[in-house]
CSV table of C-alpha atoms in Angstrom, one decimal:
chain,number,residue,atom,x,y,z
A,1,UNK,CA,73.6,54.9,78.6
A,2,UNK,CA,74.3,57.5,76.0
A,3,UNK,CA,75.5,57.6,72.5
A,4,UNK,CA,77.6,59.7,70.5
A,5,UNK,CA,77.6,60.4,66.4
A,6,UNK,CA,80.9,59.8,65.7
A,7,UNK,CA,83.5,58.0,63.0
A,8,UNK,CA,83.4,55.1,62.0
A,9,UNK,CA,80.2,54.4,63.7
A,10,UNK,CA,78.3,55.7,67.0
A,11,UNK,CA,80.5,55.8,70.0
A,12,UNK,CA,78.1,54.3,73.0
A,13,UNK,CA,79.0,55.1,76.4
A,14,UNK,CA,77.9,54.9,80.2
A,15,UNK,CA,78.1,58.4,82.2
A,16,UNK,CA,79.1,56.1,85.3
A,17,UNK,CA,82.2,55.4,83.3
A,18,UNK,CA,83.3,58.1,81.2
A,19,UNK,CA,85.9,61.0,81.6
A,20,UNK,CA,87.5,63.5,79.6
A,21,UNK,CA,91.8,63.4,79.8
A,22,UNK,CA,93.1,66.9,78.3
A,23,UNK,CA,96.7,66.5,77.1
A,24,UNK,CA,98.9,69.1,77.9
A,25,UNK,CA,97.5,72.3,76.7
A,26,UNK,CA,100.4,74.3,78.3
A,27,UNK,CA,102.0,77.5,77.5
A,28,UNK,CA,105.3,75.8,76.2
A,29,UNK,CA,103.4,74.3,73.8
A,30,UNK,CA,101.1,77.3,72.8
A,31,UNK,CA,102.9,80.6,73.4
A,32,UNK,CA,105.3,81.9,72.0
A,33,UNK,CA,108.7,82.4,73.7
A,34,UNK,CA,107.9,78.5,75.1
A,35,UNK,CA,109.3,75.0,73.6
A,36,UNK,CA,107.1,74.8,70.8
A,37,UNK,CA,108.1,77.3,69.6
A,38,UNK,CA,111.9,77.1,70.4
A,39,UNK,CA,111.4,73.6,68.0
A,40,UNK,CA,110.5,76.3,65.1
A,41,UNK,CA,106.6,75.6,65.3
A,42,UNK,CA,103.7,77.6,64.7
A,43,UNK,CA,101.9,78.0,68.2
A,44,UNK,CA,99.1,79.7,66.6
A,45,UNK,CA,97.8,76.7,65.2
A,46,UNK,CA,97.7,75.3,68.9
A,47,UNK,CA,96.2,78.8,70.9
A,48,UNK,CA,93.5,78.2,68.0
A,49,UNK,CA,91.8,75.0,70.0
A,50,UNK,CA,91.9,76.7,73.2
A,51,UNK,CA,87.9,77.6,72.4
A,52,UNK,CA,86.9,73.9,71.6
A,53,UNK,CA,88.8,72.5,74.2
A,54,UNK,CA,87.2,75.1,76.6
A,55,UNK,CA,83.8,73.8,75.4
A,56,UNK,CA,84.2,71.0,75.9
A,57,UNK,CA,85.7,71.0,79.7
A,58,UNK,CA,82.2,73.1,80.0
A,59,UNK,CA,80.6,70.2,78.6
A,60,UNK,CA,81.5,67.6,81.1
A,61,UNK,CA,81.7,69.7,83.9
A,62,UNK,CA,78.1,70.9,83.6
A,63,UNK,CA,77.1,66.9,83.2
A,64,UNK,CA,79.1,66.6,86.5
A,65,UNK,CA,81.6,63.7,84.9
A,66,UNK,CA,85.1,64.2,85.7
A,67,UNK,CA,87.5,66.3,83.7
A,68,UNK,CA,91.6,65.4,84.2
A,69,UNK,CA,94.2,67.4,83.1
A,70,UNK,CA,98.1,66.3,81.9
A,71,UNK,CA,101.3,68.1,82.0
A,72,UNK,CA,104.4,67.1,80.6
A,73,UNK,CA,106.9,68.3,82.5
A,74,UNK,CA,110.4,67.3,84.5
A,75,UNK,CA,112.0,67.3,88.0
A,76,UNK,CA,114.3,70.5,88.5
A,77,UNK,CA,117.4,68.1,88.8
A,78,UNK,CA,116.3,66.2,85.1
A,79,UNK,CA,116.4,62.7,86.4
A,80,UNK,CA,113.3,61.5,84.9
A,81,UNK,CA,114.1,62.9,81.5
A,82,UNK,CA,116.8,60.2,80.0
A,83,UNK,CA,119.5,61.8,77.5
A,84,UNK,CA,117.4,60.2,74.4
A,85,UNK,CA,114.8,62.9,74.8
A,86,UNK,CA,116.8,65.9,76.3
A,87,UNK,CA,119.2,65.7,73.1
A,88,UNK,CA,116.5,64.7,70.6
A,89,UNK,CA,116.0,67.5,67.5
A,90,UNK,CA,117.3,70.8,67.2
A,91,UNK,CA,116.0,73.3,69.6
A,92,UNK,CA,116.8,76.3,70.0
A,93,UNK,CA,116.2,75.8,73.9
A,94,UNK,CA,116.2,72.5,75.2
A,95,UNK,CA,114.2,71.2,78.2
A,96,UNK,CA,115.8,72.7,81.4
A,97,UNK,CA,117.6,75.9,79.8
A,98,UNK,CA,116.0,79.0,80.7
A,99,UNK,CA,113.5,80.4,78.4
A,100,UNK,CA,111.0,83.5,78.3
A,101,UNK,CA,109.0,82.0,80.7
A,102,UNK,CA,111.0,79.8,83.0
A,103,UNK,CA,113.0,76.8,82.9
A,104,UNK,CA,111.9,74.8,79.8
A,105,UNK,CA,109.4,72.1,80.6
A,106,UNK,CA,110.2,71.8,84.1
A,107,UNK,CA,107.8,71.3,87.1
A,108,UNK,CA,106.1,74.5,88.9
A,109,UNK,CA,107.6,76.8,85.7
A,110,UNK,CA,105.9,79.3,84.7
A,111,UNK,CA,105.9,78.1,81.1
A,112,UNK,CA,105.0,74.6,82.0
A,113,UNK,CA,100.8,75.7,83.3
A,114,UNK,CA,98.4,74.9,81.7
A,115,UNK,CA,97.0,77.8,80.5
A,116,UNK,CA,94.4,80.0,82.1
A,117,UNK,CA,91.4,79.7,80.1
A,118,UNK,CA,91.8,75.9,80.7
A,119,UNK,CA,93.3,75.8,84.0
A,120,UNK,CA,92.2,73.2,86.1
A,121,UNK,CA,88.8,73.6,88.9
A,122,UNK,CA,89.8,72.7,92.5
A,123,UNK,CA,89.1,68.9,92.6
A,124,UNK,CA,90.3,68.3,89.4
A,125,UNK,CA,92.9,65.6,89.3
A,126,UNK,CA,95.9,66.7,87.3
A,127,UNK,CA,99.1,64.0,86.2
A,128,UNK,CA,102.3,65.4,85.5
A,129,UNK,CA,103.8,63.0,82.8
A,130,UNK,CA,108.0,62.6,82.1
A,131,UNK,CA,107.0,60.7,78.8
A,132,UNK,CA,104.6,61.0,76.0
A,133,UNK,CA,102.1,58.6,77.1
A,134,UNK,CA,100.2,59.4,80.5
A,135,UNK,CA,100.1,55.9,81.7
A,136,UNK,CA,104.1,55.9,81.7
A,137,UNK,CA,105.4,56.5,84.8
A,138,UNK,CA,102.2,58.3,86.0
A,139,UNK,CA,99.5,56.9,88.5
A,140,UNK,CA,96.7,57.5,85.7
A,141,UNK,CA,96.1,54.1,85.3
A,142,UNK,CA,95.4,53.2,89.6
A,143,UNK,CA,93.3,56.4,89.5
A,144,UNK,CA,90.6,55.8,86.3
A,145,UNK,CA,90.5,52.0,88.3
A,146,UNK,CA,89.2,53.7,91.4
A,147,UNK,CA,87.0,55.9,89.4
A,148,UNK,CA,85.6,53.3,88.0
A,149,UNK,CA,86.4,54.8,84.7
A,150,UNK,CA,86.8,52.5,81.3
A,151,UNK,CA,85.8,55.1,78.6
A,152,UNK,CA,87.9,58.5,77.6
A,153,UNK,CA,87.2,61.1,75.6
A,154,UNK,CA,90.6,62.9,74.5
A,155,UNK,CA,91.6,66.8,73.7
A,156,UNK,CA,94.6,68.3,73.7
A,157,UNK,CA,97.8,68.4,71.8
A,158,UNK,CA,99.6,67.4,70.0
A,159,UNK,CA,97.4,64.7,67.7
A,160,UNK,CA,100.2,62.8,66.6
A,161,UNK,CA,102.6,62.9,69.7
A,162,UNK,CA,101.5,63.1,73.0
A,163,UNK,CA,97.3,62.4,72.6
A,164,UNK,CA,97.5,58.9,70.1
A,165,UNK,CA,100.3,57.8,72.4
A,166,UNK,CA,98.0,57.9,75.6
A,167,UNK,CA,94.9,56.6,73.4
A,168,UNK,CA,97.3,53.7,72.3
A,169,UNK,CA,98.3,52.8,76.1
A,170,UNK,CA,94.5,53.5,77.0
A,171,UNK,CA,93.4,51.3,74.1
A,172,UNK,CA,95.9,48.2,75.0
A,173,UNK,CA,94.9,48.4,78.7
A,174,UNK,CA,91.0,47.8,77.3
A,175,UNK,CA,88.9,51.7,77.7
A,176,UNK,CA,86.9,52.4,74.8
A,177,UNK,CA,88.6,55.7,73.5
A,178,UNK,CA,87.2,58.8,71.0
A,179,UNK,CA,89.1,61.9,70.2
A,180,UNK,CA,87.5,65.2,69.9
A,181,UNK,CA,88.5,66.2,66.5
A,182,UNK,CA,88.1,70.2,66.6
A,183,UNK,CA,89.6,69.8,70.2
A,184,UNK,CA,93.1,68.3,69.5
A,185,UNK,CA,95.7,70.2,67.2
A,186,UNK,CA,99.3,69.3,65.4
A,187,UNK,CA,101.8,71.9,64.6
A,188,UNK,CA,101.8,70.2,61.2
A,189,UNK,CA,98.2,69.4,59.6
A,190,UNK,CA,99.1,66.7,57.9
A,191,UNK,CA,100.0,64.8,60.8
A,192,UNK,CA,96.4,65.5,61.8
A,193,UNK,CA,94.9,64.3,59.5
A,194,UNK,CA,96.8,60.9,59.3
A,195,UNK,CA,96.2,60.1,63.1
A,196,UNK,CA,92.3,60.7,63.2
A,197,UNK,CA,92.8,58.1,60.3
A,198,UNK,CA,95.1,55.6,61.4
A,199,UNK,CA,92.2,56.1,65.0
A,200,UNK,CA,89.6,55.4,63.1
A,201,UNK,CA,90.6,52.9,61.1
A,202,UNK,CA,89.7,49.1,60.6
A,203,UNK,CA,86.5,49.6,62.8
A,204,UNK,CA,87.7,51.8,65.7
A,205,UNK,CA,90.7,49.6,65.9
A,206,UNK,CA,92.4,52.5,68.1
A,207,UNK,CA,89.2,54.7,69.5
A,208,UNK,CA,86.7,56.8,67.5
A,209,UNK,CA,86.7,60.1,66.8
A,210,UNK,CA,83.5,63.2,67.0
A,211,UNK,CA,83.6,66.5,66.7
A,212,UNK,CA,83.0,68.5,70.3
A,213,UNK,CA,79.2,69.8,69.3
A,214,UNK,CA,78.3,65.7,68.6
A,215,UNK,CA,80.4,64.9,71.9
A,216,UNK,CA,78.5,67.5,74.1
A,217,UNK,CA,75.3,67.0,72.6
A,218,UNK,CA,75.5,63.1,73.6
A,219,UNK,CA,76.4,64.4,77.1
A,220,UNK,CA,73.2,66.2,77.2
A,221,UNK,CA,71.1,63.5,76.1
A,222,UNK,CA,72.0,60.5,78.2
């Protein structure tokens, strides 16, 4: 058993149960010329994890625990992607139009990768999702059950969207969730700030949440 110093109280885990999921750090979402920054975002604020969220893959690959990776991202012909989210906001490219580096969130896209200084290791399981939650439509949750997996430690982006939607699914299907705060990043602060909150509130009522240092440190020591 290990524990972790975390909010609002220590975050106990058991290596033989514990992964890390890594939400959809992809250069749509951090480059410019991708959908990010088609939505009139700052992608800086994004490419500014990619150090964190590097250390912190580091961390649980050298404890040997299992590190998987997300994508969002579409089929070619857009049949998974119903008109409520292709129409949604004002982009000025939507998902599917060409775009700098490819076709706009679409799978094997240029754009859509995960970028390189966080691109998956052979063996490492990677889901591509159609929604915002990786449970949706995904076979996440039959793969943590033959992994024997019931606690996950979350990076990625963005806070508010894509990473507390999976911790919510994760959370009502029973794992014991924490976000790494310095690892996970919103195009809008704010927004930030009020989902490590809403997390962390009411006595972990939706996961914890820990810096990467206390996160790697209570990898080392269990």
């Amino acid at each position: 058993m290990g524990s972790i110093v975390a909010e609002p109280f220590a975050f106990s885990f058991d290596r033989k149960s514990i992964a890390l999921i890594v939400i959809d750090m992809q250069r749509d979402f951090a480059m410019p010329g991708g959908f990010g920054e088609s939505l009139g975002n700052d992608v800086s604020r994004i490419t500014a994890i990619v150090p964190a969220v590097r250390a912190l893959i580091d961390a649980f690959r050298a404890a040997g625990l299992p590190v998987i990776h997300t994508m969002e991202c579409h089929r070619p012909d857009l049949s998974d992607c119903p008109p409520a989210k292709l129409n949604r906001g004002t982009p000025s490219l939507r998902i599917g139009d060409k775009g700098p580096m490819g076709r706009i969130l679409i799978a094997g896209e240029h754009g859509t990768a995960i970028l390189d200084e966080l691109a998956p290791m052979v063996g490492e399981i990677v889901i591509e999702k159609p929604g915002k939650g990786a449970f949706y439509a995904t076979p996440l949750g039959e793969i943590l059950k033959q992994m024997g997996i019931r606690q996950l430690v979350f990076a990625g982006v963005t806070t508010e969207v894509c990473v507390q939607t999976t911790m919510r699914e994760a959370n009502d299907r029973g794992y014991d969730c924490i976000l790494a705060e310095d690892a996970t990043e919103s195009y809008f602060p704010e927004f930030k700030a009020a989902t490590i909150a809403m997390i962390r509130a009411q006595g972990a009522i939706v996961g914890w949440t820990a810096p990467v240092s206390a996160i790697a440190e209570g990898l080392t020591h269990a």
